[in-house]
CSV table of N, CA and C in Angstrom, one decimal:
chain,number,residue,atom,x,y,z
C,1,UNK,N,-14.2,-28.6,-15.1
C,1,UNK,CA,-15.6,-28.8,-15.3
C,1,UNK,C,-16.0,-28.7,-16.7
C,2,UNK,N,-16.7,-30.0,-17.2
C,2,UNK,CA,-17.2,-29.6,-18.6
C,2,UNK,C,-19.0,-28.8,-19.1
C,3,UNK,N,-18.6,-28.4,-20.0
C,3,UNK,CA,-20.2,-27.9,-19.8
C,3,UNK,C,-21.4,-28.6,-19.7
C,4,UNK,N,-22.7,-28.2,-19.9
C,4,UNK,CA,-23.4,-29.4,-20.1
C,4,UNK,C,-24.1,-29.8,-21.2
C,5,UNK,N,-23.6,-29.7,-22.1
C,5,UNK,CA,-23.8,-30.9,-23.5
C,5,UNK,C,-22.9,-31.8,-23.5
C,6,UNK,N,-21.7,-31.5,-22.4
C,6,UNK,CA,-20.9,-33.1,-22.3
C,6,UNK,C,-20.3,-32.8,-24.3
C,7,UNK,N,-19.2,-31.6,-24.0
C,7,UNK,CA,-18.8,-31.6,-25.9
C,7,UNK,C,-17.3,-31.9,-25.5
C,8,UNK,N,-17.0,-32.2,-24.0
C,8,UNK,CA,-15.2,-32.7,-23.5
C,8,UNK,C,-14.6,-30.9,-23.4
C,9,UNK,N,-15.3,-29.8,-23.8
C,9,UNK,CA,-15.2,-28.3,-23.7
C,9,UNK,C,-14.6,-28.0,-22.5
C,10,UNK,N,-13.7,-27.3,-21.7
C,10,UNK,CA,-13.7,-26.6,-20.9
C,10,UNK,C,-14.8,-25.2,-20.5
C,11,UNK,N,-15.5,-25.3,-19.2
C,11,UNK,CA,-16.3,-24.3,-19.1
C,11,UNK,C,-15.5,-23.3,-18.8
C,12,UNK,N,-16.4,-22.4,-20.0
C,12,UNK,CA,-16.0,-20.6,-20.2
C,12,UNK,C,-16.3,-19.6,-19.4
C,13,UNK,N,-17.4,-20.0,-18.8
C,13,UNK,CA,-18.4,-18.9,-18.2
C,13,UNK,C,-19.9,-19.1,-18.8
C,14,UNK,N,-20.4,-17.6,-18.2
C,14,UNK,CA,-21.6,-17.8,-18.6
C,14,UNK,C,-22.0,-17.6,-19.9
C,15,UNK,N,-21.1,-17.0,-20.5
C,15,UNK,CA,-21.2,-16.3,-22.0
C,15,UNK,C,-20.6,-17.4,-22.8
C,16,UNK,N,-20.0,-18.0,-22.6
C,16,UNK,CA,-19.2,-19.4,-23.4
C,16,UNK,C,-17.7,-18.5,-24.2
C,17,UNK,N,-17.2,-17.3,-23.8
C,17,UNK,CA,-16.4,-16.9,-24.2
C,17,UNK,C,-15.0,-16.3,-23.1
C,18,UNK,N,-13.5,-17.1,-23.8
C,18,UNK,CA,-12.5,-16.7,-23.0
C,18,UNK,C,-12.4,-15.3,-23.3
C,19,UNK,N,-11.5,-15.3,-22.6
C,19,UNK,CA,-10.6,-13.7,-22.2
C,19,UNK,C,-9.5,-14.0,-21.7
C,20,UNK,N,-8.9,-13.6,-22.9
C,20,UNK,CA,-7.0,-13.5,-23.4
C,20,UNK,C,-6.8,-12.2,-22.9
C,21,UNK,N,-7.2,-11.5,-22.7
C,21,UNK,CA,-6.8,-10.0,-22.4
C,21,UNK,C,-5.4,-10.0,-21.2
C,22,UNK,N,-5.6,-10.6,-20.2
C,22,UNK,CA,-4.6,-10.8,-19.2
C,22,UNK,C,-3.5,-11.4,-19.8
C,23,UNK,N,-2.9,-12.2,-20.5
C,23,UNK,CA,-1.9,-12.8,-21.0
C,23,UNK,C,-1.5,-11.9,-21.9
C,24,UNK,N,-2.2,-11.5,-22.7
C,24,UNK,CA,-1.8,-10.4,-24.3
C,24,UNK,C,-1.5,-9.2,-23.6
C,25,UNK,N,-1.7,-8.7,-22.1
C,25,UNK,CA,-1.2,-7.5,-21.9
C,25,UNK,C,0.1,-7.6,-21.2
C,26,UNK,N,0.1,-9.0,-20.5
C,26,UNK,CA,1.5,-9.4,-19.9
C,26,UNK,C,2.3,-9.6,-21.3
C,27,UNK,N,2.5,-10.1,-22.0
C,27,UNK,CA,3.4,-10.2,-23.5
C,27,UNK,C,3.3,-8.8,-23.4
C,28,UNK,N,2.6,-8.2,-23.7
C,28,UNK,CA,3.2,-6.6,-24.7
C,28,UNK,C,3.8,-5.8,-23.7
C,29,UNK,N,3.2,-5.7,-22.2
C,29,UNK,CA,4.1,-5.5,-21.5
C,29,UNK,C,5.2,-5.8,-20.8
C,30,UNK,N,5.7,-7.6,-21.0
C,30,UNK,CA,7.2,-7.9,-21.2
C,30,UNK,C,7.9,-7.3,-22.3
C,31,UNK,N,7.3,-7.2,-23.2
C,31,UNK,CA,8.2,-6.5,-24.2
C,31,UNK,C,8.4,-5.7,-24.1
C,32,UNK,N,8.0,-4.8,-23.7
C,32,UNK,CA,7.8,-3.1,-23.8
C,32,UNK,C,9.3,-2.8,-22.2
C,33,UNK,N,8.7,-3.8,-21.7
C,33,UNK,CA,10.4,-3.6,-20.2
C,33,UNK,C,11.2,-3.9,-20.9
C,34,UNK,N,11.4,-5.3,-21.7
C,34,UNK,CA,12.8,-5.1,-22.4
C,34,UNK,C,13.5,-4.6,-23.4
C,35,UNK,N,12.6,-3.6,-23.8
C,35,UNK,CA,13.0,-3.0,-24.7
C,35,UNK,C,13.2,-1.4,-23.9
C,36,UNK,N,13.1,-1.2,-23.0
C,36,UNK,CA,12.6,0.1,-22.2
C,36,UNK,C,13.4,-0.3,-21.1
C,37,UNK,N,14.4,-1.0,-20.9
C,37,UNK,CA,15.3,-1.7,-19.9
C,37,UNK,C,16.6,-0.8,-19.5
C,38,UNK,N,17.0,0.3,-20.4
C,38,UNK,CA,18.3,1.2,-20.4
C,38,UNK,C,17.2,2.3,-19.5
C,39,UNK,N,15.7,2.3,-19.6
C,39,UNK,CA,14.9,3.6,-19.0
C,39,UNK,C,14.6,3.0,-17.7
C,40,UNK,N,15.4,2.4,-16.5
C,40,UNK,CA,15.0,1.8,-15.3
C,40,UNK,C,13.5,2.1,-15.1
C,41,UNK,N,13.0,3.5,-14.9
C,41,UNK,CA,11.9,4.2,-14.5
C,41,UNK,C,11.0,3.9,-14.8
C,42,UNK,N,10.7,3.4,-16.4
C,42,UNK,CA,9.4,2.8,-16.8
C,42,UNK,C,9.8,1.1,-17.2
C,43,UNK,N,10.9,1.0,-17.0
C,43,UNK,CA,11.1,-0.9,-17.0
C,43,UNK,C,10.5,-1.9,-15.9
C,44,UNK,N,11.1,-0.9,-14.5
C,44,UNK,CA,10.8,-1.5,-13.3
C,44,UNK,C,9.4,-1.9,-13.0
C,45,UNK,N,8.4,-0.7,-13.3
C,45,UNK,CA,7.0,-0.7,-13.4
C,45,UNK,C,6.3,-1.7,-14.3
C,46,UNK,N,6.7,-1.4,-15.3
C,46,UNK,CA,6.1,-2.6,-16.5
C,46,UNK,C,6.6,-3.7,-16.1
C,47,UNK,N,8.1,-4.2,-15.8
C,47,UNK,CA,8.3,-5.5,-15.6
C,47,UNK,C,7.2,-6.3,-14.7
C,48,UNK,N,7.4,-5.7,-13.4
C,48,UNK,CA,6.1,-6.2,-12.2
C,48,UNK,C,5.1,-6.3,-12.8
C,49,UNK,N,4.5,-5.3,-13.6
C,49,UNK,CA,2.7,-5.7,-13.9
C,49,UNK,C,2.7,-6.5,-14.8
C,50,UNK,N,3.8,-6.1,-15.8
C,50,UNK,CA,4.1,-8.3,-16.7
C,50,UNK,C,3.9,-8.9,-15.5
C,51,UNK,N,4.3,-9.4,-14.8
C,51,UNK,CA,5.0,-10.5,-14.4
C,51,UNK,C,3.2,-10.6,-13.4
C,52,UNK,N,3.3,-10.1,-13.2
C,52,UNK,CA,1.6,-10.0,-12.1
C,52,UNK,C,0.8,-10.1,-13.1
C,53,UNK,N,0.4,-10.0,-14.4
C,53,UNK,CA,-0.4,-10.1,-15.3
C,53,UNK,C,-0.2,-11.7,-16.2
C,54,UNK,N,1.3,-12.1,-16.1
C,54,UNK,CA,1.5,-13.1,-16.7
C,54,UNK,C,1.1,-14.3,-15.5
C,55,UNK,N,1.1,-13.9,-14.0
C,55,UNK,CA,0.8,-15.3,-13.4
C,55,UNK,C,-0.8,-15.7,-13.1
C,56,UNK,N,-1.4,-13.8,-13.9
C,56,UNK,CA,-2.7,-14.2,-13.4
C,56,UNK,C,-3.4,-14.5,-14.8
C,57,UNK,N,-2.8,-14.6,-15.8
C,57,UNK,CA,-3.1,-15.1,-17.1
C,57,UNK,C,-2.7,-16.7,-17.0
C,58,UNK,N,-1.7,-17.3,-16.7
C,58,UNK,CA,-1.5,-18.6,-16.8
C,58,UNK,C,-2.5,-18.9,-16.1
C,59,UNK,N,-3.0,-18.7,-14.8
C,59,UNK,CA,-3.7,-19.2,-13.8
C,59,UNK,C,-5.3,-19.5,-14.6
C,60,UNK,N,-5.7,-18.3,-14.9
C,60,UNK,CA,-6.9,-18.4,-15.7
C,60,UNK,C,-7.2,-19.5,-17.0
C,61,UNK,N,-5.7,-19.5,-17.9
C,61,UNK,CA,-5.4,-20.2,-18.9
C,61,UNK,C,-5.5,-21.8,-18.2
C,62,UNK,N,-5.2,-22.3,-16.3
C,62,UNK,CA,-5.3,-23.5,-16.0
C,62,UNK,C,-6.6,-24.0,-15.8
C,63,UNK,N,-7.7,-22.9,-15.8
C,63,UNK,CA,-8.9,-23.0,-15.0
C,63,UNK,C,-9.6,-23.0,-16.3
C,64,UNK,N,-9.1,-22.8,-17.5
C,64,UNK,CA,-9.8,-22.7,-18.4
C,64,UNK,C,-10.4,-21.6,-19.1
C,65,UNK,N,-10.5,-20.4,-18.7
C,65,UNK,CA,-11.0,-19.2,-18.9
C,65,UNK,C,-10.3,-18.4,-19.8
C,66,UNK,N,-9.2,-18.6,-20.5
C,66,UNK,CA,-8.3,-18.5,-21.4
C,66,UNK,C,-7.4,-19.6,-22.2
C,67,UNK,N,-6.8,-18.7,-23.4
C,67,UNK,CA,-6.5,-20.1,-24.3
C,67,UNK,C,-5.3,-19.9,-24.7
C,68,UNK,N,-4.3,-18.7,-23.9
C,68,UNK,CA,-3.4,-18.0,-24.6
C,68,UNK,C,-2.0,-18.5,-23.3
C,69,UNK,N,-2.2,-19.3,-22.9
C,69,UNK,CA,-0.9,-19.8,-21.8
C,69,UNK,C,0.4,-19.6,-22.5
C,70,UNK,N,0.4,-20.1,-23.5
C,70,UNK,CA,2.3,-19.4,-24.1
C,70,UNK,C,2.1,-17.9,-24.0
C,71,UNK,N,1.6,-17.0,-24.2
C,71,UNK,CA,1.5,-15.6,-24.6
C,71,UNK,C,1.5,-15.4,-22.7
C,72,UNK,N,1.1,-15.5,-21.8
C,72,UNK,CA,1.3,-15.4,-20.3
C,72,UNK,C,2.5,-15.9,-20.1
C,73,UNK,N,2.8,-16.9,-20.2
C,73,UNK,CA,4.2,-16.8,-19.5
C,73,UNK,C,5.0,-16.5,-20.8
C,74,UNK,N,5.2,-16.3,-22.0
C,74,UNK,CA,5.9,-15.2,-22.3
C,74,UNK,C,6.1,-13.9,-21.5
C,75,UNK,N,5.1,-13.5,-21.6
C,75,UNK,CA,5.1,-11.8,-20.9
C,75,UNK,C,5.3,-12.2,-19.5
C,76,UNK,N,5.1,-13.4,-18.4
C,76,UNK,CA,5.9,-13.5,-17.3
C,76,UNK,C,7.5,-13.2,-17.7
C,77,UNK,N,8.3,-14.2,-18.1
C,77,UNK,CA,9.2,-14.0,-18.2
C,77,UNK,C,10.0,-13.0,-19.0
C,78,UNK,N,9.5,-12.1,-19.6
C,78,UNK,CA,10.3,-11.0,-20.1
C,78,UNK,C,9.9,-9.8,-19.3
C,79,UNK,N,8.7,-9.8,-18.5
C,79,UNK,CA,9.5,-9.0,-17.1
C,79,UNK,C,10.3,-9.4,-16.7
C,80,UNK,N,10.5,-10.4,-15.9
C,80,UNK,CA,11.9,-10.6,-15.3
C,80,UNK,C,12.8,-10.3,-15.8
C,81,UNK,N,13.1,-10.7,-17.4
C,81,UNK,CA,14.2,-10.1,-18.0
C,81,UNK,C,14.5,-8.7,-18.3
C,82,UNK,N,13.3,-8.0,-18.2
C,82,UNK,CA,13.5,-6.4,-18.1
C,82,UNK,C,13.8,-5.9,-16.9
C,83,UNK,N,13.6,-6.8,-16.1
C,83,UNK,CA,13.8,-6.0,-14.3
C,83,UNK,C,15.6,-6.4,-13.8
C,84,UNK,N,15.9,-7.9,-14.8
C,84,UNK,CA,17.1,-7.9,-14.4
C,84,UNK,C,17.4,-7.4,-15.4
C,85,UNK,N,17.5,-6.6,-16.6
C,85,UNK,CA,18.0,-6.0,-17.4
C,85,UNK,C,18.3,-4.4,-16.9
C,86,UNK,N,17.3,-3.8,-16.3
C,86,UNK,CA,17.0,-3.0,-15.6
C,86,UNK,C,17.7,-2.2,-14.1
C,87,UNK,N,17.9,-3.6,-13.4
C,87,UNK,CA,18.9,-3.4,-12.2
C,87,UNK,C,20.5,-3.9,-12.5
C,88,UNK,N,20.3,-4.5,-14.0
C,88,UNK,CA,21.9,-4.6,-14.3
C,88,UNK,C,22.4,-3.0,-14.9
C,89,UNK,N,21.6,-2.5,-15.3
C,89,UNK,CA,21.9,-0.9,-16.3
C,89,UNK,C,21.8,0.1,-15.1
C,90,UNK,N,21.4,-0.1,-13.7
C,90,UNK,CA,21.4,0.5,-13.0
C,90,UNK,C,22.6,0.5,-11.6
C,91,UNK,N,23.6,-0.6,-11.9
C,91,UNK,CA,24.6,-1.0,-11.1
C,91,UNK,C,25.7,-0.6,-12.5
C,92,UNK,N,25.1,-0.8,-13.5
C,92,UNK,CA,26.6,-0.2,-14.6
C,92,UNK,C,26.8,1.1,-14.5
C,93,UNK,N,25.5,1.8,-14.0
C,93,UNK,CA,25.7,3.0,-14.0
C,93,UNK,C,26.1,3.8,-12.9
C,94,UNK,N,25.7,3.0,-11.5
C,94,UNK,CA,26.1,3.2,-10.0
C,94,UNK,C,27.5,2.8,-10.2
C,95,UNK,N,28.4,2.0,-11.0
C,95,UNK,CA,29.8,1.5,-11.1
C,95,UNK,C,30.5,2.8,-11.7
C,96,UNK,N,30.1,3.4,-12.7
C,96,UNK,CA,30.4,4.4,-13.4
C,96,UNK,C,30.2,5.7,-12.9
C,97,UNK,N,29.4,5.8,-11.5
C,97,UNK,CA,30.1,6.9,-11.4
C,97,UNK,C,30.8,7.4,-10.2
């Protein structure tokens, strides 16, 4: 939907302002699992809320309500890689003992 001065804009809302917040928190929290990926305990957690934060960031970013779609599925996909980073450090260590 465009607004109505017809400027080709995606509508924002009522305030005419996005919110990146959901994507920026999926990024920092993909990072934060893979880098926190040897600590299963807080990898597993952060990975999922990435990954739940990065599909509800993209989604927003399709509808127009945000402007940050690389930064969301960044942080989608580096939970996943923290979760399988995570269950791989947790089978090396189930092997090990």
């Amino acid at each position: 939907m465009t607004d109505t001065y017809n400027t080709g804009k995606a509508d924002t809302g009522a305030h005419g302002q996005v919110s990146n917040g959901t994507g920026t928190a999926a990024l920092v929290l993909g990072i934060i699992a893979v880098v926190m990926s040897w600590y299963w305990v807080a990898a597993l957690p952060l990975g999922i809320v990435g990954i739940v934060l990065g599909v509800v960031g993209r989604k927003k970013a399709a509808r127009g309500e945000a402007t940050n779609r690389g930064a969301a599925t960044s942080g989608m996909v580096l939970g996943i890689v923290g979760i399988v980073l995570a269950v791989a450090f947790i089978a090396i260590i189930a092997a090990a003992a």
